[in-house]
Coordinates of C-alpha atoms in Angstrom, one line a residue:
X200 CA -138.1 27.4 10.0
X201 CA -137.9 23.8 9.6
X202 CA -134.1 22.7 10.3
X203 CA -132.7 19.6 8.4
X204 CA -129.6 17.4 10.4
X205 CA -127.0 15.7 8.2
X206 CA -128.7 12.7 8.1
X207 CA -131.5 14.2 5.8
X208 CA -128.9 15.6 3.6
X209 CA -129.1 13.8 0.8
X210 CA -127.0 15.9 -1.7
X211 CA -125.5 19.1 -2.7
X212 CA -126.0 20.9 -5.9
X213 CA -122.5 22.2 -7.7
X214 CA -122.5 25.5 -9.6
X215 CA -119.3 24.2 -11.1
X216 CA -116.9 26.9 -13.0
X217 CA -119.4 28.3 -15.5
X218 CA -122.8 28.5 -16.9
X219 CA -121.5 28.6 -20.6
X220 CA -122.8 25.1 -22.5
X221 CA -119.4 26.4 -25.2
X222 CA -117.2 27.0 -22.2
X223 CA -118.1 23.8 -20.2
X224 CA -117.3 21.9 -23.6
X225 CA -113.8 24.1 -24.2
X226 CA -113.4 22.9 -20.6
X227 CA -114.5 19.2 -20.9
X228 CA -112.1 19.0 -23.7
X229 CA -109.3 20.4 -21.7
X230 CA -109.2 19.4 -18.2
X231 CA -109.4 15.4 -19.7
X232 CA -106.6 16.1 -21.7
X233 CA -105.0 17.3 -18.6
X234 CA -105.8 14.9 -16.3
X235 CA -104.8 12.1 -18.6
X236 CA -101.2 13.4 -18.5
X237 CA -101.2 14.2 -14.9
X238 CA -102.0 10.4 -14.6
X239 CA -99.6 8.9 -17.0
X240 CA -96.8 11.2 -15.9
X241 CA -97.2 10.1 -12.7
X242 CA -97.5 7.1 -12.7
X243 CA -94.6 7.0 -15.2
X244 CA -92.3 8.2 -13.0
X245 CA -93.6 6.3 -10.0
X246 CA -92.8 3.0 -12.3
X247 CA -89.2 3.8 -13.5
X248 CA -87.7 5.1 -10.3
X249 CA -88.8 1.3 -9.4
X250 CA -87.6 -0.2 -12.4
X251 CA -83.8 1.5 -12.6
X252 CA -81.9 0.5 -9.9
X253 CA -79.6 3.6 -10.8
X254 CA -82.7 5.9 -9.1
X255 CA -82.9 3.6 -5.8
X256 CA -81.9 6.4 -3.9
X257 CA -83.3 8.3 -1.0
X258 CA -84.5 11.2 -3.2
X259 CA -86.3 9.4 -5.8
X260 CA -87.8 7.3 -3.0
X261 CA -89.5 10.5 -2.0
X262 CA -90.2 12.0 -5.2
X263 CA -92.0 8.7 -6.5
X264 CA -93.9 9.1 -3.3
X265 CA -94.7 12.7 -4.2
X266 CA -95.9 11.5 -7.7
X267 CA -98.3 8.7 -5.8
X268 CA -99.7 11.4 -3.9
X269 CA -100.0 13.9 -6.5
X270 CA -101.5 11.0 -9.1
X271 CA -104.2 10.3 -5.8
X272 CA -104.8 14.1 -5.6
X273 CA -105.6 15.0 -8.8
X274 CA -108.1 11.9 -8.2
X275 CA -110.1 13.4 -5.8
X276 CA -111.7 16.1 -7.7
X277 CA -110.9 16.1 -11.3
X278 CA -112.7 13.0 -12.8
X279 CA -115.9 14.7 -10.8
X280 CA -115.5 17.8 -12.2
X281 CA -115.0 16.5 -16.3
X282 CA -117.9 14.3 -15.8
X283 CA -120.1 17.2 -14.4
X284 CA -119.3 18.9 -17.4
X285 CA -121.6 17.0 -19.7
X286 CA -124.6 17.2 -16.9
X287 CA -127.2 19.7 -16.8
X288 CA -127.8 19.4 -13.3
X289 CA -124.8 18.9 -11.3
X290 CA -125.0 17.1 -7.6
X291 CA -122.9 15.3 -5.1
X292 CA -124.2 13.0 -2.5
X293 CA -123.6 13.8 1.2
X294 CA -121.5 10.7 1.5
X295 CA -119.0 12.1 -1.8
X296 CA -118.6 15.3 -0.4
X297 CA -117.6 14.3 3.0
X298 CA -115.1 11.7 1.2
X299 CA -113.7 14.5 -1.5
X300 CA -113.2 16.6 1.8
X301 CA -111.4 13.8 3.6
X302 CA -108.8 12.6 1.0
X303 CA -108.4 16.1 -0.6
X304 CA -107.0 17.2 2.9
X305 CA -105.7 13.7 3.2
X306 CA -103.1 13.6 0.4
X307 CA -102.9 17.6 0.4
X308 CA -102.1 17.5 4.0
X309 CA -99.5 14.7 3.5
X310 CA -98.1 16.4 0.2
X311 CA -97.1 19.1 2.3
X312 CA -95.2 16.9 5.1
X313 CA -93.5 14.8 2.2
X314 CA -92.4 18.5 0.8
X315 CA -90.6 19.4 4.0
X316 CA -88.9 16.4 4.0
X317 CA -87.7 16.2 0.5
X318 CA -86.3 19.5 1.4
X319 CA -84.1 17.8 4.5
X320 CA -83.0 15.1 2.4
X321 CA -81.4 18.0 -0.4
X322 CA -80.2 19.9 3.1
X323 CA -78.3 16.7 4.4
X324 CA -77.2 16.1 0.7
X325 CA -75.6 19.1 0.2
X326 CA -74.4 20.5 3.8
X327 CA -73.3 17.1 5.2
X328 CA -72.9 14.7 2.6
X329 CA -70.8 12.9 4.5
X330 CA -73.4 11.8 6.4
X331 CA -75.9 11.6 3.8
X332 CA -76.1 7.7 3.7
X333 CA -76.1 7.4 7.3
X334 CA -78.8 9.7 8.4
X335 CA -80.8 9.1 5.1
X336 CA -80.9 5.4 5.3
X337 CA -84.2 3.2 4.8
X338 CA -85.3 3.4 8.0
X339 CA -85.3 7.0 7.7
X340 CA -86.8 7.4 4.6
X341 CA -89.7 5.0 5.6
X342 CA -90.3 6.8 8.7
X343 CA -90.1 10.2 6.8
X344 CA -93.1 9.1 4.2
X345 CA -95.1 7.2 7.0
X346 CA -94.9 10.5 9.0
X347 CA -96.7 12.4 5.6
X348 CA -99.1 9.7 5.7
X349 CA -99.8 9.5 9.3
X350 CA -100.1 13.6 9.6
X351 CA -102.1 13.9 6.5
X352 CA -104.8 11.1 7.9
X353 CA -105.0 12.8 11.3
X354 CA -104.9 16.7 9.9
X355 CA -108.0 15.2 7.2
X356 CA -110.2 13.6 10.3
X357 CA -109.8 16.7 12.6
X358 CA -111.2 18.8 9.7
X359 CA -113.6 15.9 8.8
X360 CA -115.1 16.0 12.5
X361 CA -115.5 19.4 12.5
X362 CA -118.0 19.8 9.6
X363 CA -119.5 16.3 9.8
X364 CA -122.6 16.7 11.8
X365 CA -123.2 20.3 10.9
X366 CA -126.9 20.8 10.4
X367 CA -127.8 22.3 7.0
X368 CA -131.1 24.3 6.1
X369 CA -131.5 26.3 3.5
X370 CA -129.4 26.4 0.5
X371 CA -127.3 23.8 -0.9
X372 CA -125.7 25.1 -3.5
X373 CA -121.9 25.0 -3.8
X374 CA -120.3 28.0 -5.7
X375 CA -117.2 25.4 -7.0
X376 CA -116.8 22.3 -8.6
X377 CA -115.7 20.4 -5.6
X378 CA -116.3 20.1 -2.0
X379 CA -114.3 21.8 0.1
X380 CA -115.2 23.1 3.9
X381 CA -115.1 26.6 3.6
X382 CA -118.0 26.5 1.3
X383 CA -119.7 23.6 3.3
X384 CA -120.1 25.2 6.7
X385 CA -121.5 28.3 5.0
X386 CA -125.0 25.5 4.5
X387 CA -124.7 25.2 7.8
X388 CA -127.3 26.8 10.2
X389 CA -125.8 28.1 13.0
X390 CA -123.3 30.5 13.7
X391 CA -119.9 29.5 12.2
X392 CA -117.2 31.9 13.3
X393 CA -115.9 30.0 16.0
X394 CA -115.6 27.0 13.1
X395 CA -113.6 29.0 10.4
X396 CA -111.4 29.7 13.0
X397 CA -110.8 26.2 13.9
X398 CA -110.9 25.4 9.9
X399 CA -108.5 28.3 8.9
X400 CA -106.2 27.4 12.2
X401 CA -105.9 24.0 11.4
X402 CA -105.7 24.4 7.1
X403 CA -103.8 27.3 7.5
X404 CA -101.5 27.1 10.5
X405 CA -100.4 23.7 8.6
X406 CA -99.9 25.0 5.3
X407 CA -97.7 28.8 6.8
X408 CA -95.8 26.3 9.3
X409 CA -94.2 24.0 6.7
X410 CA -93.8 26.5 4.1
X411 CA -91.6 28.6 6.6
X412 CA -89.6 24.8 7.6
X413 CA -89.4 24.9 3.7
X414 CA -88.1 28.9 3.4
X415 CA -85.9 27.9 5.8
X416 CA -84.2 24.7 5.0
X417 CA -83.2 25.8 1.2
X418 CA -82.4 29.4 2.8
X419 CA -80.1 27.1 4.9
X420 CA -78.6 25.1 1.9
X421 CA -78.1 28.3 -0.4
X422 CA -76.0 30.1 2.5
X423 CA -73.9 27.3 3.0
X424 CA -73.1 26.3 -0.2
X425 CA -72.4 30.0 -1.1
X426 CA -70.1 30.1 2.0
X427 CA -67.9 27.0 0.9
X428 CA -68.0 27.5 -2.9
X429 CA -66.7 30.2 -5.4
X430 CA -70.0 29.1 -7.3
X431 CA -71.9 27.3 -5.0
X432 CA -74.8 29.2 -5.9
X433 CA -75.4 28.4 -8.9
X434 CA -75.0 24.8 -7.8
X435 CA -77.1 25.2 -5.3
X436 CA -79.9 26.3 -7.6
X437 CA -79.3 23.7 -9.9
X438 CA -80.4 21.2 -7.1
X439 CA -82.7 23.0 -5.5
X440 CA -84.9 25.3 -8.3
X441 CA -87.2 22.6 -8.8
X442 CA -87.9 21.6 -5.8
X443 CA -88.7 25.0 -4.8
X444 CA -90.6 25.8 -8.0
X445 CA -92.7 23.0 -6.7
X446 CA -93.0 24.4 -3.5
X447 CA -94.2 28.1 -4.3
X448 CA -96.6 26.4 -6.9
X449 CA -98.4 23.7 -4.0
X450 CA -98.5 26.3 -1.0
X451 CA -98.9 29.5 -2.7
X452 CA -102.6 28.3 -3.7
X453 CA -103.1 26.4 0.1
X454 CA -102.0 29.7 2.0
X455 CA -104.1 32.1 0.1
X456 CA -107.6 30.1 0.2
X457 CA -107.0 29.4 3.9
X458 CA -105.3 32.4 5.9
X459 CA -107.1 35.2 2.9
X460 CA -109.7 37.5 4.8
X461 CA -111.5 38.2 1.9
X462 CA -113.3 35.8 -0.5
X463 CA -113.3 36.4 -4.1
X464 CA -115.7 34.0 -6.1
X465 CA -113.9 34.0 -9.1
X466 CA -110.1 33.8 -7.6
X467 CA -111.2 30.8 -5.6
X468 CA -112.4 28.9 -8.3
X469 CA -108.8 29.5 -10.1
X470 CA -106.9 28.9 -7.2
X471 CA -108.8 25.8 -6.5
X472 CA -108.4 24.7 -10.3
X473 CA -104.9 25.3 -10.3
X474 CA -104.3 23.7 -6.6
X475 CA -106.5 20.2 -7.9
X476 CA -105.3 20.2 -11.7
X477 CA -102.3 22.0 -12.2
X478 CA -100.2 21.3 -9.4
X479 CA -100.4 17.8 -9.9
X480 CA -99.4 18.1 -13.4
X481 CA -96.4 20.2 -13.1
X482 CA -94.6 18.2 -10.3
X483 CA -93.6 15.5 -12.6
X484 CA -92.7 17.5 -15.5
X485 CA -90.6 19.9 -13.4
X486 CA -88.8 17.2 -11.8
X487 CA -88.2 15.2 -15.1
X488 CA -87.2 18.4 -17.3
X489 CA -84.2 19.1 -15.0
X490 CA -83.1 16.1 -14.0
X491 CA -80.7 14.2 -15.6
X492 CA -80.7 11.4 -13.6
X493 CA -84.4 10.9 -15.2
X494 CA -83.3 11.6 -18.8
X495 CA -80.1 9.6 -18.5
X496 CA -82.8 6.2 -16.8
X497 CA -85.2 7.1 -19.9
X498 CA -82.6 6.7 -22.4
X499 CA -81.5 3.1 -20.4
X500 CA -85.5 1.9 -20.9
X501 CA -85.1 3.2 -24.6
X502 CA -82.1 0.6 -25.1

């Protein structure tokens, strides 16, 4: 059997999410609609936590970091995927696979980092806010988002080196509407267990590791809030639901497709869908529905 390298991959054909002309359109119709919002909202908030010097805090330093990443995320993969939708014959060059694989695990990678630290900044705000503006100063707060950055670019090249000289015979048709490793390295020919190990180790071990920093730190601020406060729990959800809404919502997705033994076609493509498109979308309208801070700056813009 003649075996092809990655340099004579040219492209890779994507199944996409159905072979329905109706649905595709249903979908086309949809997912733009979606990912028009996702962008405005955004980018909205991104633009007034700038603009109101009343939100020039720590926390809304990191959220409109959050909505940067999430507004680059939802870049990745969307636009692709609505624009495949009015093709017959979907394909993605060699060269756009590898780069949706690097800055999907880029910003998803540095999404999770920025999540653990928006969770210290609420556990300093809350358990020693007497120290709040001394530990969260702007050193900190730069340091915290350049570490999201900086662990996000090195978690997307490990996974990037892995897969990139993989040689590919046979098939090269992707079962998604995106490129993402797990379905790559199944082209690949040559034995690949040792490689979703490494894939699933790196992914996965990421995602469970800050999700349990992130169980932990609001655990932390809900017991000692309860401890000092007749009704410090329900103050302690006030300030914290969202953030862990957010939380459940971006890693529930991440921790199933990575550390799940078994691979189900159809709860892949969901999970993915949900994970690129979704996610994105409800970060800034959870954050903006219960936060008074945002209503109170979008009735200053209104006057």
């Amino acid at each position: 059997m003649e075996e092809l390298n990655q340099s004579d991959v040219s492209e890779f054909i994507i199944l996409g999410l159905c072979d329905s002309w109706e649905l595709q359109a249903f979908f086309l119709v949809i997912f733009s609609s979606l990912y028009l919002i996702t962008i405005l909202g955004n980018i909205f908030i991104v633009v007034i936590i700038i603009i109101d010097l009343h939100l020039h805090s720590p926390m809304y330093f990191l959220l409109a970091n959050l909505s940067f990443i999430d507004f680059c995320l939802s870049s990745v993969t969307t636009p692709k995927m609505i624009t495949d939708f009015l093709k017959e014959k979907k394909t993605i060059s060699f060269g756009g696979c590898m780069c949706q694989i690097f800055f999907g695990h880029f910003f998803g990678g540095g999404e999770m980092v920025l999540l653990v630290s928006m969770a210290y900044d609420r556990y300093v705000a809350i358990c020693k806010p007497l120290h709040y503006s001394n530990i969260m100063n702007k050193h900190m707060c730069i340091g915290l988002v350049m570490t999201s950055w900086i662990i996000g670019f090195v978690h997307s090249i490990s996974q990037l080196v892995i897969i990139v000289n993989l040689p590919f015979c046979g098939s090269r048709e992707l079962d998604s509407f995106f490129c993402d490793i797990p379905l790559v390295i199944k082209l690949a020919c040559m034995d690949i267990y040792v490689l979703e190990i490494l894939i699933n180790a790196d992914s996965g071990v990421l995602a469970a590791i800050c999700f349990i920093m992130l169980l932990m730190s609001y655990s932390h601020i809900l017991i000692t809030v309860c401890l000092h406060s007749k009704d410090g729990a329900s103050k302690a959800l006030s300030t914290c639901t969202a953030h862990i809404t957010v939380v459940v919502l971006f890693f529930g997705p991440c921790i199933f497709i990575y550390l799940w033994p078994v691979s189900i076609t159809w709860v892949d493509k969901f999970l993915a869908v949900f994970y690129a498109v979704i996610t994105p979308l409800l970060n800034p309208a959870i954050y903006t529905l219960r936060n008074n801070e945002i209503k109170n700056a979008l009735k200053r813009l209104k006057c």
